[in-house]
Amino acid sequence: MSRTRTSSPAPRRVLDWRLRFGFLSLVWGFSFLFMKVGTEAFAPFQVTLGRLAFGTAVVAAAMAVKRERLPRGAWTWVHLAVAGLLLNALPFSLFAFSELTIPSSLAGICNATSPLWGMALSLVALSEDRPTRRRVAGLGIGFLGVLTVLGVWQGFDGLDVTGTSLALLASLSYPVGWIYVRRTLAGSSHSHLSLTGAQLGLATLQLAVVTPLFTSVPTGLPLLPLLSVAALGVLGTGLAFLIQYDLVAEVGPTTAQMVTYFTPVIATAAGVALLGESLSWSTPAGAVIVLAGAALTQSRPKDGRPRSRPKRARRTDPAPRDAGLGERSRATASHT
């Protein structure tokens, strides 16, 4: 009788997933503070290049430990280069540039609009995402929250339009990249770790080419900004990606994606407490409205009907390979 049970139990994690979830929320929330401190001594492109270099080193080390090989196939590398641009090089750079003129707390709140952009784009670009009243209502509420953050009734008085626009464009780049990955790499046979390592490596190369063209060599290496860039790369990029993959494999992308709603809260608290940034009432109020709208677009109505998927189709092993970067991009589309 015992021979009928062939599946092995899932490996036990050293830390409970809730602790890893909390750590991920902290490092992504503090990423905006790290960028702010980094740009005090380095150009935005230099901050992004350092971030990607440190992050790539962490993922490369994980690949070496697990003996993962880089992906093969010319078109796979082309798609990964585009993914690296849309999901890493471009949004990371835009956020760094935005924080030259706006508080890190506002950049973190703008980042929270990614699920709203993603839902709006997926309704058009992905046939499996159908518009519903719940999703449309979520988009409307989220848009109202953005207007509240911007303080439109004041005529954008005191708001740096350029910096805020750059932060919003950065948050838009994530879902654009996610949709591209879903269409091009979701069926890849390569492991998600291998794809991510290649993607980050290509994004690093892109910044390595661009940075010398638009910046000059730093005259010094101040310790605090340098440590901030290192933390941004090691913790907020490399280690965060590994933890996020682990969370997706253990609790699923829907639960893992909830980290999105904690990140702007932590970013705001860190900016106010550690950098002395000021807040008007409309910023946190608008952030709450944005998060409510984003949560509504991601929620699923309960119709009370049982799932039609047979039990044998349920996966107990780590994140499926056919999901590839698609699942990670969906769960981390709004991280920075």
mmCIF file of C-alpha atoms in Angstrom:
data_model
loop_
_atom_site.group_PDB
_atom_site.id
_atom_site.type_symbol
_atom_site.label_atom_id
_atom_site.label_comp_id
_atom_site.label_asym_id
_atom_site.label_seq_id
_atom_site.Cartn_x
_atom_site.Cartn_y
_atom_site.Cartn_z
ATOM 1 C CA MET A 1 0.000 0.000 0.000
ATOM 2 C CA SER A 2 2.759 2.400 0.855
ATOM 3 C CA ARG A 3 4.124 2.166 -2.681
ATOM 4 C CA THR A 4 1.307 4.389 -3.967
ATOM 5 C CA ARG A 5 2.903 7.447 -2.343
ATOM 6 C CA THR A 6 5.720 8.374 -4.674
ATOM 7 C CA SER A 7 6.020 12.117 -4.065
ATOM 8 C CA SER A 8 8.744 13.204 -1.673
ATOM 9 C CA PRO A 9 8.092 15.910 0.918
ATOM 10 C CA ALA A 10 9.117 19.449 0.054
ATOM 11 C CA PRO A 11 12.483 20.456 1.476
ATOM 12 C CA ARG A 12 12.306 22.298 4.774
ATOM 13 C CA ARG A 13 13.489 25.891 4.785
ATOM 14 C CA VAL A 14 15.775 27.196 7.496
ATOM 15 C CA LEU A 15 13.659 30.341 7.935
ATOM 16 C CA ASP A 16 9.883 30.509 7.901
ATOM 17 C CA TRP A 17 8.510 32.099 4.730
ATOM 18 C CA ARG A 18 6.989 34.939 6.768
ATOM 19 C CA LEU A 19 10.444 35.979 7.989
ATOM 20 C CA ARG A 20 11.779 35.923 4.434
ATOM 21 C CA PHE A 21 8.721 37.872 3.293
ATOM 22 C CA GLY A 22 9.385 40.503 5.951
ATOM 23 C CA PHE A 23 13.067 40.708 5.047
ATOM 24 C CA LEU A 24 12.184 41.137 1.374
ATOM 25 C CA SER A 25 9.769 43.941 2.229
ATOM 26 C CA LEU A 26 12.497 45.685 4.225
ATOM 27 C CA VAL A 27 15.247 45.475 1.602
ATOM 28 C CA TRP A 28 12.972 46.602 -1.220
ATOM 29 C CA GLY A 29 11.579 49.398 0.919
ATOM 30 C CA PHE A 30 15.071 50.558 1.895
ATOM 31 C CA SER A 31 16.234 50.351 -1.735
ATOM 32 C CA PHE A 32 14.844 53.845 -2.327
ATOM 33 C CA LEU A 33 16.834 55.198 0.610
ATOM 34 C CA PHE A 34 19.980 53.449 -0.672
ATOM 35 C CA MET A 35 19.486 55.051 -4.097
ATOM 36 C CA LYS A 36 19.023 58.472 -2.526
ATOM 37 C CA VAL A 37 22.230 58.183 -0.522
ATOM 38 C CA GLY A 38 24.111 56.731 -3.489
ATOM 39 C CA THR A 39 23.188 59.614 -5.779
ATOM 40 C CA GLU A 40 24.652 62.084 -3.273
ATOM 41 C CA ALA A 41 28.136 61.054 -4.444
ATOM 42 C CA PHE A 42 27.663 59.174 -7.717
ATOM 43 C CA ALA A 43 25.823 59.819 -10.959
ATOM 44 C CA PRO A 44 22.543 57.885 -11.385
ATOM 45 C CA PHE A 45 24.010 55.670 -14.112
ATOM 46 C CA GLN A 46 26.944 54.867 -11.820
ATOM 47 C CA VAL A 47 24.601 53.932 -8.986
ATOM 48 C CA THR A 48 22.666 51.637 -11.320
ATOM 49 C CA LEU A 49 25.824 50.074 -12.745
ATOM 50 C CA GLY A 50 27.147 49.361 -9.269
ATOM 51 C CA ARG A 51 23.802 47.963 -8.207
ATOM 52 C CA LEU A 52 23.624 45.597 -11.184
ATOM 53 C CA ALA A 53 27.249 44.515 -10.822
ATOM 54 C CA PHE A 54 26.809 43.589 -7.150
ATOM 55 C CA GLY A 55 23.452 41.924 -7.827
ATOM 56 C CA THR A 56 24.831 39.900 -10.723
ATOM 57 C CA ALA A 57 27.723 38.713 -8.549
ATOM 58 C CA VAL A 58 25.286 37.364 -5.937
ATOM 59 C CA VAL A 59 23.182 35.494 -8.505
ATOM 60 C CA ALA A 60 26.321 34.206 -10.260
ATOM 61 C CA ALA A 61 27.553 32.823 -6.925
ATOM 62 C CA ALA A 62 24.201 31.069 -6.418
ATOM 63 C CA MET A 63 24.466 29.610 -9.929
ATOM 64 C CA ALA A 64 27.972 28.324 -9.169
ATOM 65 C CA VAL A 65 26.824 26.679 -5.934
ATOM 66 C CA LYS A 66 23.938 24.960 -7.723
ATOM 67 C CA ARG A 67 26.064 24.251 -10.800
ATOM 68 C CA GLU A 68 23.645 26.036 -13.092
ATOM 69 C CA ARG A 69 24.696 26.742 -16.657
ATOM 70 C CA LEU A 70 23.916 29.821 -18.699
ATOM 71 C CA PRO A 71 21.078 29.549 -21.211
ATOM 72 C CA ARG A 72 21.732 28.519 -24.794
ATOM 73 C CA GLY A 73 20.260 29.780 -28.028
ATOM 74 C CA ALA A 74 20.774 33.088 -29.797
ATOM 75 C CA TRP A 75 17.122 34.159 -29.587
ATOM 76 C CA THR A 76 17.011 33.342 -25.883
ATOM 77 C CA TRP A 77 19.871 35.789 -25.328
ATOM 78 C CA VAL A 78 18.185 38.423 -27.484
ATOM 79 C CA HIS A 79 14.988 38.140 -25.432
ATOM 80 C CA LEU A 80 16.986 38.216 -22.197
ATOM 81 C CA ALA A 81 18.751 41.386 -23.353
ATOM 82 C CA VAL A 82 15.377 43.079 -23.893
ATOM 83 C CA ALA A 83 14.154 41.763 -20.533
ATOM 84 C CA GLY A 84 17.278 43.059 -18.829
ATOM 85 C CA LEU A 85 16.645 46.490 -20.314
ATOM 86 C CA LEU A 86 12.948 46.677 -19.407
ATOM 87 C CA LEU A 87 13.094 44.978 -15.999
ATOM 88 C CA ASN A 88 16.468 46.142 -14.718
ATOM 89 C CA ALA A 89 18.627 48.668 -16.571
ATOM 90 C CA LEU A 90 15.857 51.106 -17.550
ATOM 91 C CA PRO A 91 13.694 51.215 -14.385
ATOM 92 C CA PHE A 92 16.687 51.161 -12.039
ATOM 93 C CA SER A 93 18.211 54.105 -13.905
ATOM 94 C CA LEU A 94 14.942 56.042 -14.064
ATOM 95 C CA PHE A 95 14.399 55.687 -10.327
ATOM 96 C CA ALA A 96 17.969 56.816 -9.632
ATOM 97 C CA PHE A 97 17.507 59.888 -11.844
ATOM 98 C CA SER A 98 14.124 60.655 -10.267
ATOM 99 C CA GLU A 99 15.607 60.737 -6.781
ATOM 100 C CA LEU A 100 17.888 63.590 -7.762
ATOM 101 C CA THR A 101 14.859 65.872 -7.402
ATOM 102 C CA ILE A 102 12.132 64.001 -5.491
ATOM 103 C CA PRO A 103 12.133 62.385 -2.021
ATOM 104 C CA SER A 104 12.851 58.670 -1.771
ATOM 105 C CA SER A 105 9.444 58.246 -0.123
ATOM 106 C CA LEU A 106 7.650 59.637 -3.198
ATOM 107 C CA ALA A 107 9.701 57.363 -5.470
ATOM 108 C CA GLY A 108 8.643 54.386 -3.367
ATOM 109 C CA ILE A 109 4.996 55.378 -3.638
ATOM 110 C CA CYS A 110 5.283 55.821 -7.423
ATOM 111 C CA ASN A 111 6.736 52.309 -7.548
ATOM 112 C CA ALA A 112 3.499 51.001 -6.043
ATOM 113 C CA THR A 113 1.637 51.954 -9.228
ATOM 114 C CA SER A 114 3.266 49.077 -11.143
ATOM 115 C CA PRO A 115 0.389 46.647 -10.499
ATOM 116 C CA LEU A 116 -2.011 49.262 -11.873
ATOM 117 C CA TRP A 117 0.060 49.737 -15.024
ATOM 118 C CA GLY A 118 0.400 45.972 -15.295
ATOM 119 C CA MET A 119 -3.317 45.338 -15.085
ATOM 120 C CA ALA A 120 -4.113 48.040 -17.623
ATOM 121 C CA LEU A 121 -1.533 46.697 -20.073
ATOM 122 C CA SER A 122 -2.392 43.029 -19.560
ATOM 123 C CA LEU A 123 -6.036 43.663 -20.368
ATOM 124 C CA VAL A 124 -4.863 44.787 -23.796
ATOM 125 C CA ALA A 125 -1.810 42.604 -24.420
ATOM 126 C CA LEU A 126 -2.688 39.310 -22.725
ATOM 127 C CA SER A 127 -5.773 37.452 -23.898
ATOM 128 C CA GLU A 128 -6.073 35.471 -20.649
ATOM 129 C CA ASP A 129 -6.656 38.640 -18.611
ATOM 130 C CA ARG A 130 -10.261 39.656 -19.183
ATOM 131 C CA PRO A 131 -11.642 42.994 -18.002
ATOM 132 C CA THR A 132 -14.026 42.700 -15.071
ATOM 133 C CA ARG A 133 -15.886 45.269 -13.020
ATOM 134 C CA ARG A 134 -13.608 44.562 -10.085
ATOM 135 C CA ARG A 135 -10.442 45.198 -12.113
ATOM 136 C CA VAL A 136 -11.794 48.297 -13.811
ATOM 137 C CA ALA A 137 -12.854 49.644 -10.415
ATOM 138 C CA GLY A 138 -9.375 48.923 -9.055
ATOM 139 C CA LEU A 139 -7.770 50.820 -11.920
ATOM 140 C CA GLY A 140 -10.074 53.780 -11.333
ATOM 141 C CA ILE A 141 -9.371 53.839 -7.597
ATOM 142 C CA GLY A 142 -5.628 53.524 -8.200
ATOM 143 C CA PHE A 143 -5.684 56.399 -10.679
ATOM 144 C CA LEU A 144 -7.519 58.513 -8.114
ATOM 145 C CA GLY A 145 -4.786 57.665 -5.630
ATOM 146 C CA VAL A 146 -2.091 58.808 -8.061
ATOM 147 C CA LEU A 147 -3.899 62.137 -8.501
ATOM 148 C CA THR A 148 -4.086 62.457 -4.715
ATOM 149 C CA VAL A 149 -0.351 61.826 -4.332
ATOM 150 C CA LEU A 150 0.352 64.436 -6.999
ATOM 151 C CA GLY A 151 -2.003 66.948 -5.342
ATOM 152 C CA VAL A 152 -3.745 67.940 -8.574
ATOM 153 C CA TRP A 153 -6.137 70.300 -6.790
ATOM 154 C CA GLN A 154 -3.110 72.441 -5.949
ATOM 155 C CA GLY A 155 -2.046 72.609 -9.596
ATOM 156 C CA PHE A 156 1.039 70.456 -8.845
ATOM 157 C CA ASP A 157 2.344 73.271 -6.657
ATOM 158 C CA GLY A 158 5.681 72.296 -5.117
ATOM 159 C CA LEU A 159 5.822 69.032 -7.088
ATOM 160 C CA ASP A 160 8.817 68.231 -9.237
ATOM 161 C CA VAL A 161 7.029 67.058 -12.357
ATOM 162 C CA THR A 162 10.149 65.740 -14.086
ATOM 163 C CA GLY A 163 11.324 63.591 -11.191
ATOM 164 C CA THR A 164 7.837 62.244 -10.506
ATOM 165 C CA SER A 165 7.321 61.456 -14.189
ATOM 166 C CA LEU A 166 10.593 59.528 -14.284
ATOM 167 C CA ALA A 167 9.533 57.477 -11.255
ATOM 168 C CA LEU A 168 6.156 56.701 -12.829
ATOM 169 C CA LEU A 169 7.845 55.715 -16.102
ATOM 170 C CA ALA A 170 10.119 53.399 -14.129
ATOM 171 C CA SER A 171 7.099 51.721 -12.548
ATOM 172 C CA LEU A 172 5.560 51.349 -16.026
ATOM 173 C CA SER A 173 8.683 49.653 -17.357
ATOM 174 C CA TYR A 174 8.253 46.658 -15.041
ATOM 175 C CA PRO A 175 4.889 45.423 -16.395
ATOM 176 C CA VAL A 176 5.999 46.140 -19.967
ATOM 177 C CA GLY A 177 8.967 43.871 -19.316
ATOM 178 C CA TRP A 178 6.781 41.261 -17.641
ATOM 179 C CA ILE A 179 4.448 41.103 -20.646
ATOM 180 C CA TYR A 180 7.419 40.806 -22.989
ATOM 181 C CA VAL A 181 8.826 37.951 -20.918
ATOM 182 C CA ARG A 182 5.471 36.204 -20.810
ATOM 183 C CA ARG A 183 5.318 36.295 -24.597
ATOM 184 C CA THR A 184 8.903 35.277 -25.310
ATOM 185 C CA LEU A 185 10.481 33.324 -22.436
ATOM 186 C CA ALA A 186 7.621 31.763 -20.457
ATOM 187 C CA GLY A 187 8.060 28.431 -22.247
ATOM 188 C CA SER A 188 11.819 28.262 -21.852
ATOM 189 C CA SER A 189 13.300 24.974 -20.664
ATOM 190 C CA HIS A 190 16.064 26.782 -18.772
ATOM 191 C CA SER A 191 15.814 27.226 -15.020
ATOM 192 C CA HIS A 192 14.647 30.531 -13.622
ATOM 193 C CA LEU A 193 17.990 30.996 -11.839
ATOM 194 C CA SER A 194 19.906 30.552 -15.078
ATOM 195 C CA LEU A 195 17.660 32.989 -16.928
ATOM 196 C CA THR A 196 17.890 35.573 -14.167
ATOM 197 C CA GLY A 197 21.671 35.359 -13.996
ATOM 198 C CA ALA A 198 21.931 35.923 -17.736
ATOM 199 C CA GLN A 199 19.368 38.731 -17.631
ATOM 200 C CA LEU A 200 21.169 40.616 -14.872
ATOM 201 C CA GLY A 201 24.511 40.060 -16.571
ATOM 202 C CA LEU A 202 23.218 41.535 -19.824
ATOM 203 C CA ALA A 203 21.694 44.498 -17.989
ATOM 204 C CA THR A 204 25.067 45.091 -16.332
ATOM 205 C CA LEU A 205 26.778 45.073 -19.722
ATOM 206 C CA GLN A 206 24.237 47.575 -21.050
ATOM 207 C CA LEU A 207 25.019 49.990 -18.216
ATOM 208 C CA ALA A 208 28.733 49.340 -18.583
ATOM 209 C CA VAL A 209 28.483 50.636 -22.147
ATOM 210 C CA VAL A 210 26.197 53.599 -21.413
ATOM 211 C CA THR A 211 27.719 54.885 -18.160
ATOM 212 C CA PRO A 212 31.147 55.999 -19.509
ATOM 213 C CA LEU A 213 29.412 57.889 -22.320
ATOM 214 C CA PHE A 214 27.410 60.115 -19.983
ATOM 215 C CA THR A 215 29.449 60.287 -16.777
ATOM 216 C CA SER A 216 32.979 60.996 -15.674
ATOM 217 C CA VAL A 217 35.078 58.978 -13.272
ATOM 218 C CA PRO A 218 34.168 59.807 -9.632
ATOM 219 C CA THR A 219 36.745 61.977 -7.896
ATOM 220 C CA GLY A 220 36.345 59.979 -4.688
ATOM 221 C CA LEU A 221 34.636 56.988 -3.127
ATOM 222 C CA PRO A 222 32.794 58.232 -0.011
ATOM 223 C CA LEU A 223 32.135 55.326 2.320
ATOM 224 C CA LEU A 224 28.427 55.797 3.043
ATOM 225 C CA PRO A 225 27.285 56.217 -0.589
ATOM 226 C CA LEU A 226 29.536 53.319 -1.606
ATOM 227 C CA LEU A 227 28.037 51.067 1.073
ATOM 228 C CA SER A 228 24.561 52.156 -0.023
ATOM 229 C CA VAL A 229 25.243 51.114 -3.626
ATOM 230 C CA ALA A 230 26.681 47.806 -2.417
ATOM 231 C CA ALA A 231 23.637 47.162 -0.217
ATOM 232 C CA LEU A 232 21.362 48.130 -3.091
ATOM 233 C CA GLY A 233 22.989 45.503 -5.284
ATOM 234 C CA VAL A 234 23.711 42.696 -2.831
ATOM 235 C CA LEU A 235 20.526 42.954 -0.775
ATOM 236 C CA GLY A 236 17.984 44.807 -2.923
ATOM 237 C CA THR A 237 18.815 43.049 -6.186
ATOM 238 C CA GLY A 238 20.789 39.808 -5.950
ATOM 239 C CA LEU A 239 19.642 38.385 -2.622
ATOM 240 C CA ALA A 240 16.132 39.811 -3.033
ATOM 241 C CA PHE A 241 15.696 38.020 -6.373
ATOM 242 C CA LEU A 242 16.781 34.708 -4.845
ATOM 243 C CA ILE A 243 14.422 35.118 -1.885
ATOM 244 C CA GLN A 244 11.561 36.099 -4.167
ATOM 245 C CA TYR A 245 12.023 32.988 -6.297
ATOM 246 C CA ASP A 246 12.033 30.882 -3.155
ATOM 247 C CA LEU A 247 8.818 32.518 -1.952
ATOM 248 C CA VAL A 248 7.094 31.991 -5.311
ATOM 249 C CA ALA A 249 8.056 28.322 -5.198
ATOM 250 C CA GLU A 250 6.815 27.877 -1.612
ATOM 251 C CA VAL A 251 3.686 30.029 -1.292
ATOM 252 C CA GLY A 252 2.873 30.921 -4.907
ATOM 253 C CA PRO A 253 3.138 34.166 -6.894
ATOM 254 C CA THR A 254 -0.099 35.637 -5.528
ATOM 255 C CA THR A 255 1.068 35.607 -1.900
ATOM 256 C CA ALA A 256 4.624 36.550 -2.813
ATOM 257 C CA GLN A 257 3.323 39.529 -4.764
ATOM 258 C CA MET A 258 1.807 40.977 -1.591
ATOM 259 C CA VAL A 259 5.263 42.332 -0.752
ATOM 260 C CA THR A 260 4.376 45.110 -3.194
ATOM 261 C CA TYR A 261 1.951 46.596 -0.671
ATOM 262 C CA PHE A 262 4.517 46.806 2.137
ATOM 263 C CA THR A 263 7.368 48.304 0.113
ATOM 264 C CA PRO A 264 6.019 51.898 -0.172
ATOM 265 C CA VAL A 265 5.145 51.956 3.535
ATOM 266 C CA ILE A 266 8.701 51.031 4.473
ATOM 267 C CA ALA A 267 10.172 53.385 1.866
ATOM 268 C CA THR A 268 8.134 56.270 3.286
ATOM 269 C CA ALA A 269 8.995 55.464 6.902
ATOM 270 C CA ALA A 270 12.703 55.149 6.075
ATOM 271 C CA GLY A 271 12.765 58.409 4.127
ATOM 272 C CA VAL A 272 11.026 60.372 6.867
ATOM 273 C CA ALA A 273 12.856 58.819 9.825
ATOM 274 C CA LEU A 274 16.396 58.544 8.434
ATOM 275 C CA LEU A 275 16.595 61.214 5.746
ATOM 276 C CA GLY A 276 14.322 63.801 7.334
ATOM 277 C CA GLU A 277 12.018 63.968 4.317
ATOM 278 C CA SER A 278 8.792 65.879 4.799
ATOM 279 C CA LEU A 279 5.345 64.612 3.879
ATOM 280 C CA SER A 280 2.097 66.406 3.184
ATOM 281 C CA TRP A 281 -1.116 64.652 4.129
ATOM 282 C CA SER A 282 -1.901 63.906 0.475
ATOM 283 C CA THR A 283 1.153 61.679 -0.032
ATOM 284 C CA PRO A 284 0.366 58.903 2.478
ATOM 285 C CA ALA A 285 -3.373 59.275 1.852
ATOM 286 C CA GLY A 286 -2.851 58.856 -1.872
ATOM 287 C CA ALA A 287 -0.515 55.923 -1.270
ATOM 288 C CA VAL A 288 -3.244 54.103 0.662
ATOM 289 C CA ILE A 289 -5.689 54.692 -2.195
ATOM 290 C CA VAL A 290 -3.131 53.471 -4.758
ATOM 291 C CA LEU A 291 -2.494 50.294 -2.777
ATOM 292 C CA ALA A 292 -6.228 49.690 -2.356
ATOM 293 C CA GLY A 293 -6.731 49.996 -6.102
ATOM 294 C CA ALA A 294 -3.756 47.734 -6.839
ATOM 295 C CA ALA A 295 -5.024 45.112 -4.399
ATOM 296 C CA LEU A 296 -8.456 45.218 -6.032
ATOM 297 C CA THR A 297 -7.015 44.648 -9.502
ATOM 298 C CA GLN A 298 -5.128 41.591 -8.223
ATOM 299 C CA SER A 299 -8.002 40.056 -6.248
ATOM 300 C CA ARG A 300 -10.151 37.220 -7.529
ATOM 301 C CA PRO A 301 -13.909 37.084 -6.942
ATOM 302 C CA LYS A 302 -15.122 34.066 -5.011
ATOM 303 C CA ASP A 303 -17.858 32.397 -7.015
ATOM 304 C CA GLY A 304 -18.203 29.414 -4.742
ATOM 305 C CA ARG A 305 -17.610 26.929 -7.542
ATOM 306 C CA PRO A 306 -14.946 24.244 -7.223
ATOM 307 C CA ARG A 307 -11.836 24.424 -9.310
ATOM 308 C CA SER A 308 -11.942 22.351 -12.465
ATOM 309 C CA ARG A 309 -8.248 21.513 -12.357
ATOM 310 C CA PRO A 310 -7.683 17.866 -11.364
ATOM 311 C CA LYS A 311 -5.629 17.104 -8.308
ATOM 312 C CA ARG A 312 -2.915 15.401 -10.273
ATOM 313 C CA ALA A 313 -2.105 18.715 -11.966
ATOM 314 C CA ARG A 314 -1.027 20.352 -8.736
ATOM 315 C CA ARG A 315 2.707 20.954 -8.437
ATOM 316 C CA THR A 316 4.589 20.353 -5.211
ATOM 317 C CA ASP A 317 8.075 20.879 -6.566
ATOM 318 C CA PRO A 318 9.753 24.281 -6.936
ATOM 319 C CA ALA A 319 8.430 26.877 -9.378
ATOM 320 C CA PRO A 320 7.736 25.228 -12.761
ATOM 321 C CA ARG A 321 10.282 25.802 -15.452
ATOM 322 C CA ASP A 322 7.685 26.690 -18.036
ATOM 323 C CA ALA A 323 6.829 29.703 -15.894
ATOM 324 C CA GLY A 324 10.458 30.817 -16.099
ATOM 325 C CA LEU A 325 10.840 34.535 -15.673
ATOM 326 C CA GLY A 326 7.128 35.008 -16.238
ATOM 327 C CA GLU A 327 6.116 34.059 -12.717
ATOM 328 C CA ARG A 328 8.960 36.031 -11.185
ATOM 329 C CA SER A 329 8.215 39.074 -13.284
ATOM 330 C CA ARG A 330 4.558 38.971 -12.307
ATOM 331 C CA ALA A 331 5.391 38.627 -8.636
ATOM 332 C CA THR A 332 8.132 41.232 -8.703
ATOM 333 C CA ALA A 333 6.928 43.575 -11.401
ATOM 334 C CA SER A 334 6.789 46.501 -9.018
ATOM 335 C CA HIS A 335 9.906 45.988 -7.037
ATOM 336 C CA THR A 336 12.900 48.241 -7.401
#
